Short mmCIF file of C-alpha atoms in Angstrom, two decimals:
data_model
loop_
_atom_site.label_atom_id
_atom_site.label_comp_id
_atom_site.label_asym_id
_atom_site.label_seq_id
_atom_site.Cartn_x
_atom_site.Cartn_y
_atom_site.Cartn_z
CA MET A 6 10.37 -34.20 63.59
CA LEU A 7 9.80 -36.44 60.61
CA LEU A 8 6.73 -37.86 62.21
CA VAL A 9 5.26 -34.39 62.80
CA LYS A 10 6.00 -33.33 59.19
CA ARG A 11 4.35 -36.48 57.83
CA ARG A 12 1.34 -35.99 60.08
CA PHE A 13 0.58 -32.53 58.66
CA LYS A 14 1.37 -33.50 55.00
CA LEU A 15 -1.61 -32.83 52.72
CA THR A 16 -2.82 -35.55 50.48
CA ILE A 17 -4.00 -35.21 46.86
CA TYR A 18 -7.71 -34.63 47.70
CA PRO A 19 -7.37 -31.49 50.06
CA LYS A 20 -4.78 -30.13 47.65
CA ILE A 21 -7.25 -30.35 44.71
CA VAL A 22 -9.98 -28.67 46.91
CA PHE A 23 -7.55 -26.00 47.93
CA VAL A 24 -6.53 -25.27 44.39
CA PHE A 25 -10.13 -24.93 43.25
CA LEU A 26 -10.88 -22.53 46.18
CA LEU A 27 -7.67 -20.62 45.50
CA VAL A 28 -8.96 -19.98 41.95
CA ILE A 29 -12.65 -19.31 42.67
CA VAL A 30 -12.39 -17.20 45.85
CA PRO A 31 -10.20 -14.42 44.32
CA LEU A 32 -12.49 -14.32 41.23
CA CYS A 33 -15.58 -14.02 43.42
CA THR A 34 -13.90 -11.34 45.56
CA LEU A 35 -12.83 -9.42 42.50
CA SER A 36 -16.46 -9.56 40.99
CA LEU A 37 -17.88 -8.36 44.25
CA PHE A 38 -15.37 -5.48 44.44
CA ILE A 39 -16.16 -4.48 40.82
CA ASN A 40 -19.97 -4.65 41.53
CA GLN A 41 -19.56 -2.45 44.68
CA LYS A 42 -17.42 0.05 42.79
CA GLY A 43 -20.08 0.15 39.98
CA LYS A 44 -22.70 0.88 42.63
CA GLU A 45 -20.66 3.58 44.18
CA SER A 46 -19.88 5.11 40.75
CA VAL A 47 -23.57 5.12 39.72
CA ARG A 48 -24.66 6.58 43.10
CA GLU A 49 -21.91 9.30 42.88
CA GLU A 50 -22.97 10.20 39.31
CA LEU A 51 -26.64 10.20 40.25
CA SER A 52 -25.79 12.43 43.31
CA LYS A 53 -23.99 14.92 41.07
CA GLN A 54 -26.80 15.01 38.63
CA MET A 55 -29.46 15.46 41.34
CA GLU A 56 -27.45 18.21 43.04
CA ALA A 57 -26.98 20.02 39.77
CA SER A 58 -30.65 19.70 38.89
CA VAL A 59 -31.89 20.77 42.24
CA GLN A 60 -29.49 23.68 42.32
CA LYS A 61 -30.52 24.77 38.83
CA PHE A 62 -34.27 24.59 39.64
CA MET A 63 -33.93 26.52 42.89
CA ASP A 64 -31.79 29.23 41.30
CA SER A 65 -34.15 29.57 38.35
CA PHE A 66 -37.26 29.54 40.60
CA SER A 67 -35.72 32.12 43.01
CA THR A 68 -34.77 34.27 40.05
CA GLU A 69 -38.24 34.11 38.67
CA ILE A 70 -39.75 35.05 42.06
CA ASP A 71 -37.36 37.95 42.45
CA ARG A 72 -38.13 39.21 38.99
CA MET A 73 -41.87 39.02 39.64
CA SER A 74 -41.44 40.84 42.92
CA LYS A 75 -39.35 43.52 41.17
CA HIS A 76 -42.07 44.07 38.49
CA GLN A 77 -44.62 44.26 41.25
CA ARG A 78 -42.68 46.88 43.21
CA GLU A 79 -42.12 48.88 40.08
CA PHE A 80 -45.87 48.80 39.18
CA ILE A 81 -47.06 49.61 42.62
CA ASP A 82 -46.18 53.33 41.99
CA ASP A 83 -47.94 53.44 38.64
CA LYS A 84 -49.51 56.89 38.03
CA ASP A 85 -52.57 55.38 36.31
CA LEU A 86 -53.15 53.10 39.19
CA GLN A 87 -52.73 55.91 41.67
CA SER A 88 -55.08 58.21 39.64
CA ILE A 89 -57.88 55.64 39.64
CA SER A 90 -57.39 54.90 43.32
CA PHE A 91 -57.16 58.46 44.55
CA GLY A 92 -59.10 60.38 41.95
CA GLY A 93 -61.56 57.95 40.50
CA SER A 94 -64.54 59.90 41.54
CA VAL A 95 -63.50 62.99 39.49
CA LEU A 96 -62.49 61.11 36.39
CA ASP A 97 -64.92 60.93 33.43
CA SER A 98 -65.91 57.58 31.98
CA TYR A 99 -63.49 57.98 28.99
CA GLU A 100 -60.46 58.81 31.06
CA MET A 101 -61.30 56.09 33.45
CA THR A 102 -61.56 53.54 30.64
CA GLN A 103 -58.31 54.62 29.12
CA ARG A 104 -56.45 54.35 32.43
CA ILE A 105 -57.96 50.90 33.13
CA LEU A 106 -56.87 49.70 29.72
CA LYS A 107 -53.35 50.91 30.33
CA ILE A 108 -53.35 49.13 33.66
CA GLN A 109 -54.57 45.92 32.02
CA GLU A 110 -51.83 46.21 29.36
CA LYS A 111 -49.17 46.64 32.04
CA LEU A 112 -50.53 43.74 34.07
CA SER A 113 -50.51 41.59 30.94
CA MET A 114 -46.93 42.49 30.28
CA ILE A 115 -46.07 41.31 33.78
CA GLN A 116 -48.01 38.16 33.20
CA ILE A 117 -46.24 37.12 29.99
CA SER A 118 -42.79 37.90 31.52
CA SER A 119 -42.86 34.54 33.14
CA ALA A 120 -44.50 31.15 32.36
CA LEU A 121 -45.06 30.71 36.10
CA ILE A 122 -47.55 33.56 36.33
CA SER A 123 -51.25 32.60 35.97
CA LYS A 124 -52.78 35.97 36.55
CA VAL A 125 -51.90 39.44 37.73
CA SER A 126 -54.53 41.52 39.59
CA ALA A 127 -54.87 45.04 40.98
CA TYR A 128 -57.40 45.52 43.81
CA ILE A 129 -58.87 49.12 44.04
CA PRO A 130 -61.25 49.36 47.00
CA THR A 131 -62.06 52.98 46.27
CA ILE A 132 -63.96 51.93 43.18
CA ASN A 133 -64.77 48.50 44.52
CA ARG A 134 -63.12 46.92 41.47
CA VAL A 135 -60.40 44.39 40.63
CA ILE A 136 -58.44 44.82 37.35
CA SER A 137 -56.95 41.58 35.99
CA SER A 138 -54.40 40.80 33.28
CA GLN A 139 -56.91 38.48 31.75
CA ASN A 140 -59.01 41.44 30.50
CA ILE A 141 -61.42 41.09 33.41
CA ILE A 142 -62.84 43.97 35.40
CA ALA A 143 -65.05 42.74 38.22
CA ASP A 144 -66.34 43.62 41.64
CA LEU A 145 -63.75 43.46 44.36
CA PRO A 146 -63.78 39.93 45.83
CA ALA A 147 -63.96 40.57 49.54
CA ASP A 148 -62.33 37.26 50.70
CA GLU A 149 -59.43 37.39 48.19
CA TYR A 150 -58.77 41.04 48.89
CA GLY A 151 -58.86 40.39 52.67
CA MET A 152 -56.24 37.67 52.11
CA VAL A 153 -54.01 40.15 50.17
CA VAL A 154 -54.32 42.81 52.80
CA LYS A 155 -53.63 40.37 55.67
CA ALA A 156 -50.62 38.83 53.89
CA SER A 157 -49.23 42.29 53.08
CA ALA A 158 -49.59 43.34 56.72
CA THR A 159 -47.61 40.33 57.99
CA GLY A 160 -44.34 41.50 56.61
CA GLY A 161 -44.33 40.62 53.04
CA ALA A 162 -44.21 36.85 52.75
CA ALA A 163 -42.73 36.00 49.36
CA ILE A 164 -45.42 33.43 48.40
CA VAL A 165 -48.77 33.11 50.08
CA GLU A 166 -51.10 30.09 49.81
CA TRP A 167 -54.87 30.65 49.79
CA GLN A 168 -57.49 28.05 48.74
CA SER A 169 -54.74 25.87 47.15
CA ARG A 170 -53.64 28.91 45.10
CA LEU A 171 -50.30 30.71 45.39
CA PHE A 172 -49.86 34.48 45.38
CA ILE A 173 -47.20 37.14 45.60
CA VAL A 174 -48.81 40.20 47.17
CA LEU A 175 -47.98 43.87 47.73
CA SER A 176 -50.16 46.69 49.01
CA TYR A 177 -49.86 50.46 48.81
CA PRO A 178 -48.90 52.25 50.96
CA TYR A 179 -46.34 49.58 52.01
CA TYR A 180 -47.15 47.76 55.25
CA GLY A 181 -45.84 49.52 58.33
CA PHE A 182 -46.18 53.05 56.92
CA TYR A 183 -49.69 53.71 58.19
CA ASP A 184 -52.12 51.90 60.50
CA LYS A 185 -55.08 52.30 58.13
CA GLU A 186 -56.25 50.09 55.28
CA PRO A 187 -54.16 50.22 52.03
CA SER A 188 -55.43 52.30 49.13
CA TYR A 189 -54.87 49.46 46.62
CA ALA A 190 -52.98 46.22 46.35
CA LEU A 191 -51.38 43.98 43.70
CA SER A 192 -51.20 40.17 43.50
CA ILE A 193 -49.35 37.86 41.22
CA GLU A 194 -51.03 34.41 41.18
CA LEU A 195 -48.63 31.65 40.31
CA ASN A 196 -49.57 28.85 37.92
CA VAL A 197 -49.63 25.78 40.22
CA ASP A 198 -50.01 23.33 37.37
CA THR A 199 -46.91 24.77 35.63
CA ILE A 200 -44.88 24.46 38.82
CA ARG A 201 -46.02 20.90 39.27
CA HIS A 202 -45.11 20.21 35.66
CA GLU A 203 -41.65 21.65 36.35
CA LEU A 204 -41.31 19.46 39.44
CA SER A 205 -42.45 16.40 37.51
CA GLN A 206 -39.25 16.68 35.37
CA PHE A 207 -37.41 15.28 38.35
CA SER A 208 -39.68 12.23 38.45
CA THR A 209 -37.70 10.24 35.90
CA TYR A 210 -38.23 7.05 38.03
CA GLY A 211 -41.51 5.36 38.74
CA ASN A 212 -41.76 6.20 42.48
CA GLY A 213 -39.65 9.30 42.43
CA GLY A 214 -40.82 12.86 42.87
CA ALA A 215 -40.04 16.36 43.96
CA ILE A 216 -41.49 18.51 46.76
CA LEU A 217 -41.43 22.34 46.91
CA TRP A 218 -42.69 23.73 50.13
CA ASN A 219 -42.67 26.90 52.42
CA ARG A 220 -42.16 26.11 56.05
CA ASN A 221 -43.56 29.39 57.33
CA GLN A 222 -46.67 29.54 55.21
CA ASN A 223 -47.29 25.77 55.54
CA TRP A 224 -47.90 25.06 51.91
CA SER A 225 -46.26 22.55 49.52
CA LEU A 226 -46.40 21.42 45.93
CA ALA A 227 -45.35 17.87 44.94
CA SER A 228 -45.10 15.92 41.74
CA GLY A 229 -45.26 12.56 43.53
CA THR A 230 -48.61 10.83 44.06
CA ASP A 231 -47.79 9.37 47.52
CA ASP A 232 -48.97 12.15 49.95
CA THR A 233 -47.92 10.18 52.93
CA LEU A 234 -44.32 9.83 51.63
CA ASN A 235 -44.25 13.55 50.78
CA LYS A 236 -45.36 14.59 54.26
CA ALA A 237 -42.81 12.12 55.78
CA ILE A 238 -39.98 13.63 53.76
CA GLN A 239 -40.97 17.13 54.76
CA ALA A 240 -41.23 16.22 58.47
CA SER A 241 -37.81 14.56 58.42
CA TYR A 242 -36.12 17.61 56.96
CA GLU A 243 -33.99 19.69 59.24
CA PRO A 244 -33.08 22.92 57.51
CA PRO A 245 -29.35 23.88 57.85
CA GLU A 246 -27.90 27.19 56.81
CA SER A 247 -27.37 25.74 53.31
CA LYS A 248 -28.21 22.18 52.49
CA LEU A 249 -26.79 20.44 49.37
CA GLY A 250 -26.11 16.84 48.81
CA VAL A 251 -27.77 13.44 48.47
CA TYR A 252 -28.78 11.53 51.57
CA PRO A 253 -30.27 8.07 52.18
CA TYR A 254 -33.83 7.91 53.58
CA HIS A 255 -35.82 4.85 54.67
CA TYR A 256 -39.53 4.78 54.48
CA ASP A 257 -41.84 1.77 54.72
CA ASN A 258 -39.11 -0.76 54.07
CA ASP A 259 -37.99 1.19 50.96
CA ARG A 260 -34.76 3.04 50.47
CA TYR A 261 -34.60 6.46 48.79
CA LEU A 262 -31.94 8.93 47.73
CA ILE A 263 -32.95 12.52 48.60
CA SER A 264 -31.32 15.79 47.52
CA TYR A 265 -32.32 18.94 49.49
CA ARG A 266 -31.92 22.55 48.72
CA THR A 267 -32.86 25.56 50.86
CA GLY A 268 -33.55 28.83 49.00
CA ALA A 269 -32.03 32.17 49.63
CA GLU A 270 -35.14 33.19 51.60
CA LYS A 271 -34.50 30.26 54.02
CA ASP A 272 -38.28 29.48 54.08
CA LEU A 273 -38.48 27.87 50.67
CA SER A 274 -37.14 24.37 50.34
CA LEU A 275 -36.91 21.73 47.62
CA ALA A 276 -36.55 18.00 47.98
CA VAL A 277 -36.06 15.57 45.14
CA TYR A 278 -36.29 11.87 45.90
CA VAL A 279 -35.62 8.76 43.83
CA PRO A 280 -36.03 5.11 44.82
CA GLU A 281 -32.67 3.49 45.29
CA GLU A 282 -34.07 0.19 44.01
CA GLU A 283 -34.90 1.64 40.62
CA VAL A 284 -31.60 3.48 40.33
CA LEU A 285 -29.41 0.70 41.51
CA GLY A 286 -31.85 -2.14 40.99
CA LYS A 287 -29.97 -3.76 38.15
CA LEU A 288 -26.66 -3.52 39.98
CA SER A 289 -28.29 -5.00 43.08
CA ALA A 290 -29.78 -7.74 40.95
CA TYR A 291 -26.29 -8.33 39.54
CA GLY A 292 -25.04 -8.46 43.10
CA SER A 293 -27.66 -11.06 44.01
CA TRP A 294 -26.89 -13.08 40.93
CA PHE A 295 -23.18 -12.85 41.74
CA TRP A 296 -23.83 -14.22 45.34
CA MET A 297 -26.02 -16.98 43.87
CA LEU A 298 -23.31 -17.75 41.34
CA SER A 299 -20.73 -17.79 44.03
CA ILE A 300 -22.71 -20.20 46.18
CA ILE A 301 -23.45 -22.45 43.18
CA SER A 302 -19.67 -22.36 42.28
CA ILE A 303 -18.71 -23.44 45.83
CA VAL A 304 -21.36 -26.18 45.74
CA VAL A 305 -20.06 -27.37 42.44
CA ILE A 306 -16.57 -27.36 43.79
CA PHE A 307 -17.53 -29.51 46.66
CA ILE A 308 -19.55 -31.86 44.44
CA PHE A 309 -16.66 -32.12 42.03
CA SER A 310 -14.32 -32.62 44.94
CA ALA A 311 -16.52 -35.38 46.29
CA TRP A 312 -16.56 -36.98 42.83
CA ILE A 313 -12.71 -36.72 42.69
CA TYR A 314 -12.55 -38.25 46.12
CA ARG A 315 -14.80 -41.21 45.09
CA VAL A 316 -13.14 -41.75 41.61
CA ILE A 317 -9.40 -40.89 42.36
CA HIS A 318 -8.56 -40.30 45.97
CA ARG A 319 -10.41 -43.31 47.58
CA PRO A 320 -9.06 -45.88 45.09
CA MET A 321 -5.64 -44.33 45.35
CA SER A 322 -5.82 -44.54 49.15
CA HIS A 323 -6.75 -48.20 48.92
CA LEU A 324 -3.84 -48.85 46.61
CA VAL A 325 -1.43 -47.09 48.88
CA HIS A 326 -2.76 -48.92 51.98
CA SER A 327 -2.33 -52.24 50.17
CA LEU A 328 1.25 -51.28 49.06
CA ARG A 329 2.05 -50.43 52.78
CA LYS A 330 0.73 -53.95 53.76
CA VAL A 331 3.00 -55.49 51.15
CA GLU A 332 5.92 -53.57 52.72
CA LYS A 333 5.01 -55.28 55.99
CA GLY A 334 4.88 -58.66 54.25
CA VAL A 335 1.07 -59.09 54.18
CA LEU A 336 0.23 -60.17 50.66
CA GLU A 337 -3.51 -59.54 50.17
CA LYS A 338 -5.25 -59.08 46.82
CA MET A 339 -7.46 -56.06 46.18
CA PRO A 340 -11.02 -56.36 45.02
CA VAL A 341 -11.18 -55.28 41.32
CA THR A 342 -14.19 -53.17 40.36
CA ARG A 343 -15.97 -53.46 36.99
CA ARG A 344 -15.42 -49.75 36.10
CA GLY A 345 -12.83 -50.57 33.48
CA ASP A 346 -10.84 -47.47 34.31
CA GLU A 347 -7.15 -46.99 35.08
CA PHE A 348 -7.51 -48.02 38.70
CA SER A 349 -9.08 -51.32 37.54
CA TYR A 350 -5.92 -51.94 35.51
CA LEU A 351 -3.72 -50.91 38.44
CA TYR A 352 -5.59 -53.25 40.80
CA THR A 353 -5.34 -56.13 38.38
CA GLN A 354 -1.60 -55.56 37.97
CA PHE A 355 -1.23 -55.23 41.73
CA ASN A 356 -3.00 -58.57 42.25
CA SER A 357 -0.79 -60.17 39.54
CA MET A 358 2.28 -58.77 41.31
CA VAL A 359 1.02 -60.22 44.61
CA ASP A 360 0.58 -63.68 42.90
CA GLN A 361 4.07 -63.48 41.45
CA LEU A 362 5.54 -62.52 44.79
CA LYS A 363 3.75 -65.42 46.39
CA VAL A 364 5.18 -67.79 43.82
CA LEU A 365 8.65 -66.31 44.14
CA ILE A 366 8.50 -66.45 47.88
CA HIS A 367 7.28 -69.99 47.75
CA VAL A 368 10.05 -71.05 45.38
CA VAL A 369 12.78 -69.28 47.40
CA TYR A 370 11.39 -70.81 50.51
CA GLU A 371 11.36 -74.32 49.23
CA GLN A 372 14.96 -73.85 47.82
CA LYS A 373 15.99 -72.63 51.15
CA ILE A 374 14.37 -75.58 52.89
CA ARG A 375 15.94 -77.99 50.48
CA SER A 376 19.30 -76.46 50.87
CA GLN A 377 19.02 -76.60 54.57
CA SER A 378 17.98 -80.18 54.35
CA SER A 379 20.79 -81.06 52.09
CA GLU A 380 23.26 -79.31 54.34
CA LEU A 381 21.73 -81.11 57.28
CA LYS A 382 22.02 -84.44 55.62
CA GLN A 383 25.64 -83.66 54.63
CA LEU A 384 26.30 -82.60 58.19
CA GLN A 385 24.73 -85.78 59.44
CA SER A 386 26.80 -87.77 57.02
CA GLN A 387 29.87 -85.88 58.06
CA ILE A 388 29.35 -86.72 61.70
CA ASN A 389 27.76 -90.17 61.28
CA PRO A 390 28.98 -91.95 64.41
CA HIS A 391 28.35 -95.45 63.17
CA PHE A 392 30.85 -94.96 60.29
CA LEU A 393 33.23 -93.12 62.60
CA TYR A 394 33.11 -95.92 65.18
CA ASN A 395 33.59 -98.60 62.58
CA THR A 396 36.60 -96.96 61.06
CA TYR A 397 38.23 -96.49 64.46
CA PHE A 398 37.58 -100.10 65.44
CA THR A 399 38.89 -101.24 62.07
CA LEU A 400 42.07 -99.20 62.57
CA TYR A 401 42.26 -100.63 66.13
CA ARG A 402 42.19 -104.15 64.97
CA LEU A 403 44.79 -103.55 62.16
CA ALA A 404 47.07 -101.95 64.72
CA LYS A 405 46.61 -104.80 67.14
CA MET A 406 47.38 -107.27 64.33
CA HIS A 407 50.52 -105.24 63.66
CA ASP A 408 49.52 -104.89 59.97
CA ILE A 409 51.42 -101.78 59.49
CA ASP A 410 50.97 -101.60 55.70
CA LYS A 411 47.19 -101.74 55.94
CA VAL A 412 47.22 -99.28 58.82
CA ILE A 413 49.14 -96.82 56.72
CA LEU A 414 46.92 -97.41 53.66
CA PHE A 415 43.82 -97.19 55.77
CA CYS A 416 44.88 -93.92 57.42
CA GLU A 417 45.67 -92.47 54.04
CA HIS A 418 42.19 -93.38 52.64
CA LEU A 419 40.52 -92.17 55.81
CA GLY A 420 42.35 -88.87 55.73
CA GLU A 421 41.39 -88.27 52.05
CA TYR A 422 37.82 -89.13 52.95
CA PHE A 423 37.52 -86.72 55.85
CA GLN A 424 39.45 -84.09 53.88
CA TYR A 425 36.83 -84.19 51.17
CA ILE A 426 33.71 -84.27 53.37
CA THR A 427 34.90 -81.40 55.52
CA ARG A 428 35.27 -79.03 52.62
CA GLY A 429 32.89 -75.93 52.19
CA ALA A 430 29.33 -76.84 51.19
CA ALA A 431 29.24 -74.30 48.36
CA GLU A 432 32.62 -75.31 47.06
CA GLN A 433 32.68 -76.77 43.53
CA VAL A 434 34.98 -79.77 42.85
CA PRO A 435 36.11 -81.39 39.68
CA MET A 436 34.79 -84.89 38.77
CA THR A 437 38.22 -86.46 39.39
CA MET A 438 38.07 -85.36 43.00
CA GLU A 439 34.57 -86.67 43.39
CA LEU A 440 35.67 -90.01 41.89
CA GLY A 441 38.76 -89.97 44.22
CA HIS A 442 36.41 -89.48 47.22
CA ALA A 443 34.29 -92.43 46.08
CA LYS A 444 37.34 -94.60 45.54
CA SER A 445 38.59 -93.64 49.10
CA TYR A 446 35.28 -94.67 50.53
CA THR A 447 35.30 -98.09 48.70
CA ASP A 448 38.95 -98.72 49.54
CA ILE A 449 38.05 -98.08 53.27
CA GLN A 450 35.23 -100.48 53.01
CA GLY A 451 37.41 -102.90 51.00
CA ILE A 452 39.99 -102.94 53.87
CA ARG A 453 37.24 -103.47 56.48
CA PHE A 454 35.42 -106.29 54.66
CA SER A 455 38.50 -107.75 52.85
CA SER A 456 37.41 -110.39 50.26
CA ARG A 457 33.65 -110.11 51.01
CA ILE A 458 33.00 -107.15 48.70
CA GLU A 459 34.23 -106.36 45.24
CA VAL A 460 34.24 -102.91 43.59
CA GLU A 461 34.52 -102.02 40.02
CA PHE A 462 34.89 -98.45 38.47
#
């Protein structure tokens, strides 16, 4: 179990790397979360703004169209208009002029009622004339009048397109009442430039724009300059019962945010689109910078970790390895670098320690050898057979000679001698005992050699 725990124990280097990552990764994750929340917040606010603007425009435009149609229906039964149409041949010039002026005045009032109206016209085929709100009385334009009659007969389309112009038309009698040609007709021509200008208010971004189109009449007005994009947006639109909201749209590798709105008549639609890059471009750029910063941070962490490994971890590992070798009894010096840092000092002290250990080991070893040698010599002297044989033979001769006094004295000295040499090797003795041992030895030799030796103390 202890071996398993030691095997999975982290060293200093991976701990330092882990701590760095533990600090950087949460910060990077938090920054990414904040950036994403910022994008969602901006997209949500933009969606609300676009929805409100589109709703306001469609409501205002529909209200304007309804009011124009109401003025048109009210004017279609005008007595002056009917008098000229049905009794123009019996009216004198003065009365005809007066009635035409009144009609022009009423048409002008309809025109100024809305900034979207370019011109209001009354077509009277019985006198072959068209009366305009712009104080123009001209011959009846056959093509334009034919368009008005045809559009009135189809069921009253709200807005009709003809030669890139937009009209609201109404004939009298109303379509479906009779199978003959109408007696007269009215048209309100919308100001296309004004409508485009109103749509351009949505183009607050460089490549953004707005499209207003009629699906049944196949006409459209757009503030954007990219006709291909406008047609693609119209083609991709699937009209629901009521469509509100902001939706993503991809076109030619670009992303757009589109807000749709279907009018109350169900045939009039509005689409406002803005490029997502221009709306969220800065936040996307911040996100890119964030990822770049995160990558750079991680690279810096690994570079710094490698530097820590080279400057701290590797020298520390060498020192630990050398210490473990010392534990096993292998005394090897470490190469000292010339960095002059703390590890250089540690290596120098380690080498000094190794030298001191070698000296101490050598001294202790020599002392041990000398002690063993001394003990061996002492043991050898203790069991010296030559001395032992000689003492026994000397004692044998004295006994054979019946020299009891010398035998007794010799045995006494011999006993004292062996008593002393058989003591403990580490035992300390006083000087008197050492002198007594020496005197015992000399007395033994004096008995052996008699008058041949002389000893003085």
